[in-house]
Amino acid sequence: MPLPDVRAVEREGTAATSRRQRPARADPGCEHRYAGAGSRAHGSSWDAVVGSQPWGRGPLTENELDDALALIGDYADLKSPWFTGHSRGVASLAVAAARIAGLPESDVKTLQRAAWVHDIGRNGVPNTIWDKPGPLTDFEMEKVRLHAYYTDRVLHNAGKLALLASIASAAHERAGGTGYPRGIAGATIPFLGRFLEAADSYHAMLEDRPHRTALSRDDAAKELRRGAREGEYDGAAVDAVLSAAGHQVRRKPSAPAGLTPREVEVLVLASRGGTTRAVAHALGIAPKTAGNHIERIYAKIGVNSRAEAAMFAMQNGLLPSWETTEN
C-alpha cells in the first residue's frame, strides 16, 4: 500500500484549518447562512434575559416583587453618595400621602412600587454630572433629563412592570409642562404620578446636593406650596404630601357623595366622554380597575349613565359647565 503524500496531507490540513477559522473566505456563499443572525440575536436578547429564570423557580410572589423593587431602588441610589436612601424615603412619603388622600390600597401599592424605581435610569448618567459641585451646562442638563427617559424605557420593557413606567417617569414632570422627560402637563400627567412628583420634590429639597445644601423642612414646604400656587404641582397632591410630612395644611371641603380623590379624577375623565379604556390609559391603571371605579362612582352618586354623571360633576363644581360631553 503506497504511503500518503505527506505534503498533500499538510496542504489539506491547512485548507481545512483555514475553512474553520475563516469560513467567509474559505467557503464562498456561507455568509448568507448568517445573514441577519446578528440582528435577530440582538432583537431577542432582552426577551431571553427577562424570560430566563433559575431551574425550578417560578415567578416572584407579590412580597418578593416588593423586596426586589426596593432593592433595585437602593442600587440606583448607590450611584452617588448624594442619593443614599432617596428612593425608599420618597416611597414612604408618597404612600403616606396617598393614604391621607383616601386612595384605595391597590393604588397605594402601585404608587409605592413606582416610587421605589422612579430613579433607576440614573445609572445611565455619568457620576461626573451627578457629583458636579457647580451649575450644570445645557448639555449636562440634557443628560440629567435623560435619566427619567431611561427609567421609562426600562420599565416599559419589563413585562408586568410596564404599568409602573408612566407613573415612575412622571416624578420629574410638572403640571405646567416644564418638566421632563416628555414635558406633559395638567391632566396628562398620571394621577398617581402627581403624588410621586410632589413627594420626590419635597424629599429632594431636604437632601444635600453637590451644588446646594439641604433646605429646612419649613422652607421646603414653602417652596412646594409656591409651586402649587404657580401651577407646577397638583394642589391636592401637595397638601397630602405636606400633611404626611407633618406640616399643617388647610382643610378643604370633602368631595361630594363621599367620592375619593381618585374617584373624582375618574368621574371628570368619564364625564368628558372618555371610554373606560381611555380613562385607564390616562390614569395609568388597568381597564378593569377603571371600570370598577366607574361602577362605584355611579352607585355613590345615584346615576346610571355618563350624561347623568357629567351633570352631577357640573352641578358640584367638578367640571366646567361649558364642557361638552358624550352619552
Coordinates of C-alpha atoms in Angstrom, one line a residue, residues 76-283:
A76 CA -29.9 53.1 41.8
D77 CA -29.3 55.3 44.9
L78 CA -25.8 53.9 45.2
K79 CA -24.9 55.7 42.0
S80 CA -23.8 58.6 44.2
P81 CA -23.5 59.2 47.9
W82 CA -25.8 62.2 47.5
F83 CA -28.7 59.9 46.7
T84 CA -28.4 57.3 49.5
G85 CA -31.8 56.4 50.8
H86 CA -33.7 58.7 48.5
S87 CA -35.9 56.2 46.7
R88 CA -37.1 54.5 49.9
G89 CA -37.7 57.9 51.5
V90 CA -39.8 59.1 48.6
A91 CA -41.8 55.9 48.5
S92 CA -42.6 56.1 52.2
L93 CA -43.7 59.7 51.9
A94 CA -45.8 59.0 48.7
V95 CA -47.5 56.1 50.4
A96 CA -48.4 58.1 53.5
A97 CA -49.7 60.9 51.3
A98 CA -51.8 58.6 49.2
R99 CA -53.5 57.1 52.2
I100 CA -54.2 60.6 53.6
A101 CA -55.9 61.4 50.3
G102 CA -58.1 58.3 50.6
L103 CA -56.7 56.4 47.7
P104 CA -57.6 52.6 47.6
E105 CA -54.8 50.2 48.7
S106 CA -54.4 48.9 45.2
D107 CA -53.4 52.4 44.1
V108 CA -51.2 52.9 47.1
K109 CA -49.3 49.7 46.2
T110 CA -48.8 50.7 42.6
L111 CA -47.6 54.2 43.7
Q112 CA -45.2 52.6 46.2
R113 CA -43.7 50.3 43.6
A114 CA -43.3 53.2 41.1
A115 CA -41.6 55.3 43.8
W116 CA -39.1 52.6 44.6
V117 CA -37.9 52.5 41.0
H118 CA -38.5 56.1 39.8
D119 CA -34.8 56.9 39.5
I120 CA -33.4 53.6 38.1
G121 CA -32.4 55.4 34.9
R122 CA -29.9 57.4 37.0
N123 CA -27.3 54.7 36.2
G124 CA -27.3 55.8 32.6
V125 CA -25.8 59.3 33.5
P126 CA -22.1 59.7 34.4
N127 CA -21.2 60.5 38.0
T128 CA -19.2 63.5 36.8
I129 CA -22.6 65.1 36.2
W130 CA -24.3 63.9 39.4
D131 CA -21.4 64.9 41.6
K132 CA -20.6 68.2 39.9
P133 CA -20.3 70.9 42.6
G134 CA -21.3 73.8 40.3
P135 CA -24.1 74.7 37.9
L136 CA -24.7 72.2 35.0
T137 CA -24.2 73.2 31.4
D138 CA -27.1 72.9 29.0
F139 CA -25.5 69.7 27.6
E140 CA -25.2 68.2 31.1
M141 CA -28.8 69.2 31.9
E142 CA -29.9 67.3 28.9
K143 CA -28.1 64.3 30.2
V144 CA -29.8 64.6 33.5
R145 CA -33.2 64.8 31.8
L146 CA -32.4 61.5 30.0
H147 CA -32.4 59.5 33.3
A148 CA -36.2 59.8 33.5
Y149 CA -36.5 58.6 29.9
Y150 CA -34.2 55.6 30.7
T151 CA -36.4 54.8 33.7
D152 CA -39.5 54.8 31.4
R153 CA -37.8 52.6 28.8
V154 CA -36.5 50.0 31.3
L155 CA -39.9 49.6 32.9
H156 CA -41.8 49.5 29.6
N157 CA -39.7 46.6 28.6
A158 CA -40.1 44.7 31.8
G159 CA -43.5 43.0 31.3
K160 CA -45.5 43.3 34.4
L161 CA -43.6 46.4 35.4
A162 CA -44.8 48.3 32.3
L163 CA -47.7 49.7 34.3
L164 CA -45.3 51.5 36.5
A165 CA -43.4 53.2 33.7
S166 CA -45.7 56.3 33.1
I167 CA -46.0 56.8 36.9
A168 CA -42.3 56.4 37.7
S169 CA -41.1 58.7 34.9
A170 CA -43.7 61.3 35.9
A171 CA -41.6 62.1 39.1
H172 CA -39.9 64.8 37.2
E173 CA -42.8 66.2 35.2
R174 CA -44.5 69.4 36.2
A175 CA -48.2 70.3 35.9
G176 CA -47.2 73.5 34.0
G177 CA -45.4 71.4 31.3
T178 CA -41.9 72.5 32.3
G179 CA -40.7 69.1 33.5
Y180 CA -39.1 66.1 31.8
P181 CA -38.8 63.7 30.0
R182 CA -41.9 64.5 27.9
G183 CA -42.9 67.9 29.2
I184 CA -46.5 66.7 29.6
A185 CA -48.9 68.9 31.6
G186 CA -52.0 69.0 33.7
A187 CA -54.4 66.1 33.3
T188 CA -52.0 64.3 31.0
I189 CA -49.7 63.6 34.0
P190 CA -50.8 60.3 35.5
F191 CA -52.9 60.7 38.7
L192 CA -50.5 58.7 40.9
G193 CA -47.6 60.4 39.2
R194 CA -48.7 63.7 40.7
F195 CA -48.3 62.3 44.2
L196 CA -44.9 61.0 43.3
E197 CA -43.9 64.3 41.7
A198 CA -44.7 66.2 44.9
A199 CA -43.2 63.6 47.2
D200 CA -40.0 63.4 45.2
S201 CA -39.6 67.2 45.0
Y202 CA -40.2 67.7 48.8
H203 CA -37.8 64.9 49.8
A204 CA -35.1 66.1 47.4
M205 CA -35.2 69.6 48.9
L206 CA -34.4 68.1 52.3
E207 CA -31.3 66.4 50.9
D208 CA -27.9 67.9 50.4
R209 CA -26.7 68.1 46.8
P210 CA -23.2 68.9 45.5
H211 CA -24.4 72.4 44.3
R212 CA -26.5 73.3 47.3
T213 CA -27.2 72.5 50.9
A214 CA -30.5 70.9 52.1
L215 CA -33.4 73.2 52.8
S216 CA -35.1 73.2 56.1
R217 CA -38.5 71.5 56.4
D218 CA -40.3 74.8 56.6
D219 CA -38.5 76.2 53.6
A220 CA -39.1 73.0 51.6
A221 CA -42.8 73.2 52.4
K222 CA -43.0 76.9 51.3
E223 CA -41.3 76.0 48.1
L224 CA -43.7 73.2 47.4
R225 CA -46.7 75.4 48.2
R226 CA -45.3 78.1 45.9
G227 CA -45.0 75.6 43.1
A228 CA -48.7 74.5 43.7
R229 CA -49.8 78.2 43.5
E230 CA -48.0 78.7 40.3
G231 CA -49.4 75.6 38.7
E232 CA -46.3 73.4 38.8
Y233 CA -47.7 70.8 41.2
D234 CA -51.2 69.4 41.8
G235 CA -52.6 71.2 44.8
A236 CA -54.3 68.1 46.3
A237 CA -51.1 66.1 46.0
V238 CA -49.1 68.8 47.6
D239 CA -51.5 69.1 50.6
A240 CA -51.4 65.3 51.0
V241 CA -47.6 65.2 50.9
L242 CA -47.1 68.1 53.3
S243 CA -49.7 66.6 55.7
A244 CA -47.8 63.2 55.5
A245 CA -44.6 65.1 56.3
G246 CA -46.2 66.6 59.4
H247 CA -47.0 70.1 58.2
Q248 CA -50.2 71.9 58.9
V249 CA -52.4 72.1 55.8
R250 CA -55.6 74.0 55.2
R251 CA -58.6 71.6 55.3
K252 CA -60.5 71.6 52.1
P253 CA -64.2 70.6 51.8
S254 CA -64.5 66.9 51.1
A255 CA -65.7 65.7 47.6
P256 CA -69.4 65.3 47.2
A257 CA -71.1 62.0 47.8
G258 CA -68.1 60.7 49.6
L259 CA -66.0 60.4 46.5
T260 CA -62.3 59.8 46.9
P261 CA -59.8 62.0 45.0
R262 CA -59.2 59.1 42.6
E263 CA -62.9 58.7 42.0
V264 CA -63.2 62.4 41.3
E265 CA -60.5 62.1 38.7
V266 CA -62.2 59.1 37.1
L267 CA -65.6 61.0 37.1
V268 CA -64.1 64.0 35.4
L269 CA -62.5 61.9 32.7
A270 CA -65.6 59.8 32.1
S271 CA -67.8 62.9 32.0
R272 CA -65.7 64.3 29.3
G273 CA -66.6 61.3 27.1
G274 CA -63.6 59.1 27.9
T275 CA -64.1 55.4 27.4
T276 CA -63.2 53.0 30.2
R277 CA -60.0 52.2 28.3
A278 CA -59.2 55.8 27.8
V279 CA -59.7 56.6 31.5
A280 CA -57.4 53.7 32.4
H281 CA -54.7 54.9 30.0
A282 CA -54.9 58.5 31.3
L283 CA -54.5 57.4 34.9

